[in-house]
PDB file of C-alpha atoms in Angstrom:
ATOM      1  CA  UNK A  44     -56.554  84.893 114.545  1.00 76.00           C
ATOM      2  CA  UNK A  45     -56.590  86.730 117.790  1.00 88.00           C
ATOM      3  CA  UNK A  46     -55.213  85.584 121.183  1.00 93.00           C
ATOM      4  CA  UNK A  47     -56.725  87.391 124.601  1.00 97.00           C
ATOM      5  CA  UNK A  48     -55.111  87.908 128.136  1.00 97.00           C
ATOM      6  CA  UNK A  49     -57.038  89.328 130.931  1.00 97.00           C
ATOM      7  CA  UNK A  50     -55.664  91.209 133.821  1.00 97.00           C
ATOM      8  CA  UNK A  51     -56.487  93.608 136.824  1.00 98.00           C
ATOM      9  CA  UNK A  52     -58.767  91.336 138.914  1.00 98.00           C
ATOM     10  CA  UNK A  53     -58.473  91.213 142.801  1.00 98.00           C
ATOM     11  CA  UNK A  54     -59.880  91.580 146.140  1.00 98.00           C
ATOM     12  CA  UNK A  55     -61.875  94.765 146.928  1.00 98.00           C
ATOM     13  CA  UNK A  56     -64.530  95.801 149.367  1.00 98.00           C
ATOM     14  CA  UNK A  57     -68.067  96.406 148.312  1.00 98.00           C
ATOM     15  CA  UNK A  58     -68.350  99.887 146.965  1.00 98.00           C
ATOM     16  CA  UNK A  59     -64.985 100.181 145.435  1.00 98.00           C
ATOM     17  CA  UNK A  60     -63.875  99.947 142.000  1.00 98.00           C
ATOM     18  CA  UNK A  61     -61.678  97.783 139.544  1.00 98.00           C
ATOM     19  CA  UNK A  62     -60.560  98.076 136.053  1.00 98.00           C
ATOM     20  CA  UNK A  63     -60.032  94.899 133.865  1.00 98.00           C
ATOM     21  CA  UNK A  64     -57.796  94.605 130.907  1.00 98.00           C
ATOM     22  CA  UNK A  65     -58.227  92.542 127.709  1.00 98.00           C
ATOM     23  CA  UNK A  66     -55.119  92.638 125.935  1.00 97.00           C
ATOM     24  CA  UNK A  67     -54.910  91.186 122.519  1.00 95.00           C
ATOM     25  CA  UNK A  68     -52.576  89.967 120.001  1.00 93.00           C
ATOM     26  CA  UNK A  69     -53.083  88.797 116.444  1.00 86.00           C
ATOM     27  CA  UNK A  70     -54.707  90.048 113.446  1.00 83.00           C
ATOM     28  CA  UNK A  71     -57.971  91.938 112.669  1.00 84.00           C
ATOM     29  CA  UNK A  72     -58.459  92.850 116.547  1.00 89.00           C
ATOM     30  CA  UNK A  73     -60.518  96.037 115.227  1.00 89.00           C
ATOM     31  CA  UNK A  74     -63.119  93.926 113.422  1.00 90.00           C
ATOM     32  CA  UNK A  75     -64.092  91.905 116.263  1.00 94.00           C
ATOM     33  CA  UNK A  76     -66.642  92.320 119.074  1.00 96.00           C
ATOM     34  CA  UNK A  77     -65.009  91.965 122.417  1.00 97.00           C
ATOM     35  CA  UNK A  78     -67.415  90.954 125.058  1.00 98.00           C
ATOM     36  CA  UNK A  79     -67.000  90.171 128.840  1.00 98.00           C
ATOM     37  CA  UNK A  80     -68.592  87.279 130.509  1.00 98.00           C
ATOM     38  CA  UNK A  81     -68.442  86.276 134.071  1.00 98.00           C
ATOM     39  CA  UNK A  82     -68.694  82.817 135.801  1.00 97.00           C
ATOM     40  CA  UNK A  83     -69.963  82.677 139.379  1.00 95.00           C
ATOM     41  CA  UNK A  84     -70.537  79.320 141.432  1.00 88.00           C
ATOM     42  CA  UNK A  85     -73.321  77.951 139.292  1.00 86.00           C
ATOM     43  CA  UNK A  86     -74.180  76.493 135.953  1.00 85.00           C
ATOM     44  CA  UNK A  87     -74.078  79.526 133.775  1.00 88.00           C
ATOM     45  CA  UNK A  88     -71.657  81.814 132.414  1.00 93.00           C
ATOM     46  CA  UNK A  89     -73.259  85.474 132.408  1.00 97.00           C
ATOM     47  CA  UNK A  90     -72.974  88.048 129.816  1.00 97.00           C
ATOM     48  CA  UNK A  91     -71.697  91.329 131.306  1.00 98.00           C
ATOM     49  CA  UNK A  92     -70.689  93.516 128.507  1.00 98.00           C
ATOM     50  CA  UNK A  93     -69.689  93.840 124.694  1.00 98.00           C
ATOM     51  CA  UNK A  94     -68.339  96.373 122.369  1.00 97.00           C
ATOM     52  CA  UNK A  95     -68.587  95.901 118.736  1.00 94.00           C
ATOM     53  CA  UNK A  96     -65.693  96.365 116.093  1.00 90.00           C
ATOM     54  CA  UNK A  97     -68.008  98.313 113.946  1.00 83.00           C
ATOM     55  CA  UNK A  98     -69.340 101.343 115.152  1.00 86.00           C
ATOM     56  CA  UNK A  99     -68.297 100.974 119.001  1.00 89.00           C
ATOM     57  CA  UNK A 100     -71.736  99.999 119.983  1.00 94.00           C
ATOM     58  CA  UNK A 101     -71.898  99.079 123.688  1.00 96.00           C
ATOM     59  CA  UNK A 102     -74.206  96.712 125.313  1.00 97.00           C
ATOM     60  CA  UNK A 103     -74.632  95.887 129.054  1.00 98.00           C
ATOM     61  CA  UNK A 104     -76.425  93.394 131.213  1.00 97.00           C
ATOM     62  CA  UNK A 105     -79.150  94.820 133.473  1.00 98.00           C
ATOM     63  CA  UNK A 106     -77.422  93.859 136.279  1.00 97.00           C
ATOM     64  CA  UNK A 107     -74.358  95.808 135.679  1.00 98.00           C
ATOM     65  CA  UNK A 108     -75.815  98.736 133.644  1.00 98.00           C
ATOM     66  CA  UNK A 109     -74.751 102.175 135.303  1.00 98.00           C
ATOM     67  CA  UNK A 110     -71.837 100.804 137.069  1.00 98.00           C
ATOM     68  CA  UNK A 111     -69.673  99.198 134.501  1.00 98.00           C
ATOM     69  CA  UNK A 112     -68.312 100.686 131.323  1.00 98.00           C
ATOM     70  CA  UNK A 113     -66.598  99.017 128.635  1.00 98.00           C
ATOM     71  CA  UNK A 114     -64.333 100.689 126.041  1.00 97.00           C
ATOM     72  CA  UNK A 115     -61.822  99.914 123.606  1.00 95.00           C
ATOM     73  CA  UNK A 116     -58.310 101.225 122.617  1.00 94.00           C
ATOM     74  CA  UNK A 117     -57.629  99.761 119.074  1.00 90.00           C
ATOM     75  CA  UNK A 118     -54.183 101.341 118.961  1.00 91.00           C
ATOM     76  CA  UNK A 119     -53.108  99.348 121.937  1.00 95.00           C
ATOM     77  CA  UNK A 120     -55.484  96.302 121.031  1.00 95.00           C
ATOM     78  CA  UNK A 121     -56.997  96.546 124.515  1.00 96.00           C
ATOM     79  CA  UNK A 122     -60.477  96.412 125.615  1.00 97.00           C
ATOM     80  CA  UNK A 123     -61.298  97.794 129.138  1.00 98.00           C
ATOM     81  CA  UNK A 124     -63.813  97.157 131.845  1.00 98.00           C
ATOM     82  CA  UNK A 125     -64.154  99.956 134.444  1.00 98.00           C
ATOM     83  CA  UNK A 126     -66.178  98.504 137.220  1.00 98.00           C
ATOM     84  CA  UNK A 127     -67.415 101.007 139.971  1.00 98.00           C
ATOM     85  CA  UNK A 128     -69.840 100.349 142.888  1.00 98.00           C
ATOM     86  CA  UNK A 129     -68.926  96.820 143.034  1.00 98.00           C
ATOM     87  CA  UNK A 130     -71.190  94.491 144.911  1.00 98.00           C
ATOM     88  CA  UNK A 131     -70.817  90.997 146.662  1.00 97.00           C
ATOM     89  CA  UNK A 132     -72.912  89.312 143.713  1.00 97.00           C
ATOM     90  CA  UNK A 133     -70.179  90.701 141.044  1.00 98.00           C
ATOM     91  CA  UNK A 134     -67.893  88.050 142.658  1.00 97.00           C
ATOM     92  CA  UNK A 135     -66.902  85.841 139.733  1.00 98.00           C
ATOM     93  CA  UNK A 136     -64.194  84.844 137.460  1.00 98.00           C
ATOM     94  CA  UNK A 137     -64.227  87.478 134.548  1.00 98.00           C
ATOM     95  CA  UNK A 138     -63.312  86.316 131.001  1.00 98.00           C
ATOM     96  CA  UNK A 139     -63.020  88.347 127.832  1.00 98.00           C
ATOM     97  CA  UNK A 140     -63.962  86.923 124.403  1.00 98.00           C
ATOM     98  CA  UNK A 141     -63.787  87.639 120.680  1.00 96.00           C
ATOM     99  CA  UNK A 142     -66.253  86.832 118.163  1.00 95.00           C
ATOM    100  CA  UNK A 143     -68.380  88.340 115.155  1.00 92.00           C
ATOM    101  CA  UNK A 144     -72.019  87.811 116.715  1.00 90.00           C
ATOM    102  CA  UNK A 145     -74.886  89.372 114.871  1.00 84.00           C
ATOM    103  CA  UNK A 146     -77.769  90.959 116.178  1.00 79.00           C
ATOM    104  CA  UNK A 147     -79.128  90.068 119.739  1.00 84.00           C
ATOM    105  CA  UNK A 148     -76.706  86.957 119.840  1.00 92.00           C
ATOM    106  CA  UNK A 149     -74.178  89.310 121.000  1.00 94.00           C
ATOM    107  CA  UNK A 150     -75.298  88.292 124.452  1.00 95.00           C
ATOM    108  CA  UNK A 151     -74.931  84.474 123.810  1.00 95.00           C
ATOM    109  CA  UNK A 152     -71.483  83.044 124.944  1.00 95.00           C
ATOM    110  CA  UNK A 153     -71.707  80.451 122.112  1.00 95.00           C
ATOM    111  CA  UNK A 154     -71.211  83.191 119.699  1.00 95.00           C
ATOM    112  CA  UNK A 155     -67.466  83.643 120.705  1.00 96.00           C
ATOM    113  CA  UNK A 156     -64.839  81.403 119.560  1.00 94.00           C
ATOM    114  CA  UNK A 157     -61.881  83.125 121.321  1.00 96.00           C
ATOM    115  CA  UNK A 158     -61.462  83.303 125.073  1.00 97.00           C
ATOM    116  CA  UNK A 159     -59.020  84.554 127.670  1.00 97.00           C
ATOM    117  CA  UNK A 160     -57.876  82.775 130.754  1.00 97.00           C
ATOM    118  CA  UNK A 161     -60.147  84.687 133.260  1.00 97.00           C
ATOM    119  CA  UNK A 162     -59.255  87.015 136.125  1.00 98.00           C
ATOM    120  CA  UNK A 163     -60.819  86.677 139.343  1.00 98.00           C
ATOM    121  CA  UNK A 164     -62.900  89.123 140.990  1.00 98.00           C
ATOM    122  CA  UNK A 165     -63.689  88.857 144.614  1.00 98.00           C
ATOM    123  CA  UNK A 166     -66.057  91.593 146.459  1.00 98.00           C
ATOM    124  CA  UNK A 167     -66.365  91.360 150.126  1.00 97.00           C
ATOM    125  CA  UNK A 168     -69.444  92.640 152.072  1.00 94.00           C
TER     126      UNK A 168
END
């Protein structure tokens, strides 16, 4: 019902900022929870942030809390991830995902059934 396309990734030096966008098409965008995950070299895809469709509740991983901000514009069907004070350990491919998770399952990648193609972020030291 929804398709996602990420953009805004690139190369940045440590301490810099980037804003990622997740543009959606299809039906019922405003009802979905939209999350950002990232995949760095290694076995796990890491939860970054999420925003719910109902109530606009926002959640962040401890590693990005205070540096990243997630927001959504339902009129534009777009979710943003503002990333400030970037660190080399933030380097990864960033994916947005849509789903209807419940409770604390919001941080689990298996709760999302629609994913974008990813946008790479590289932070140099």
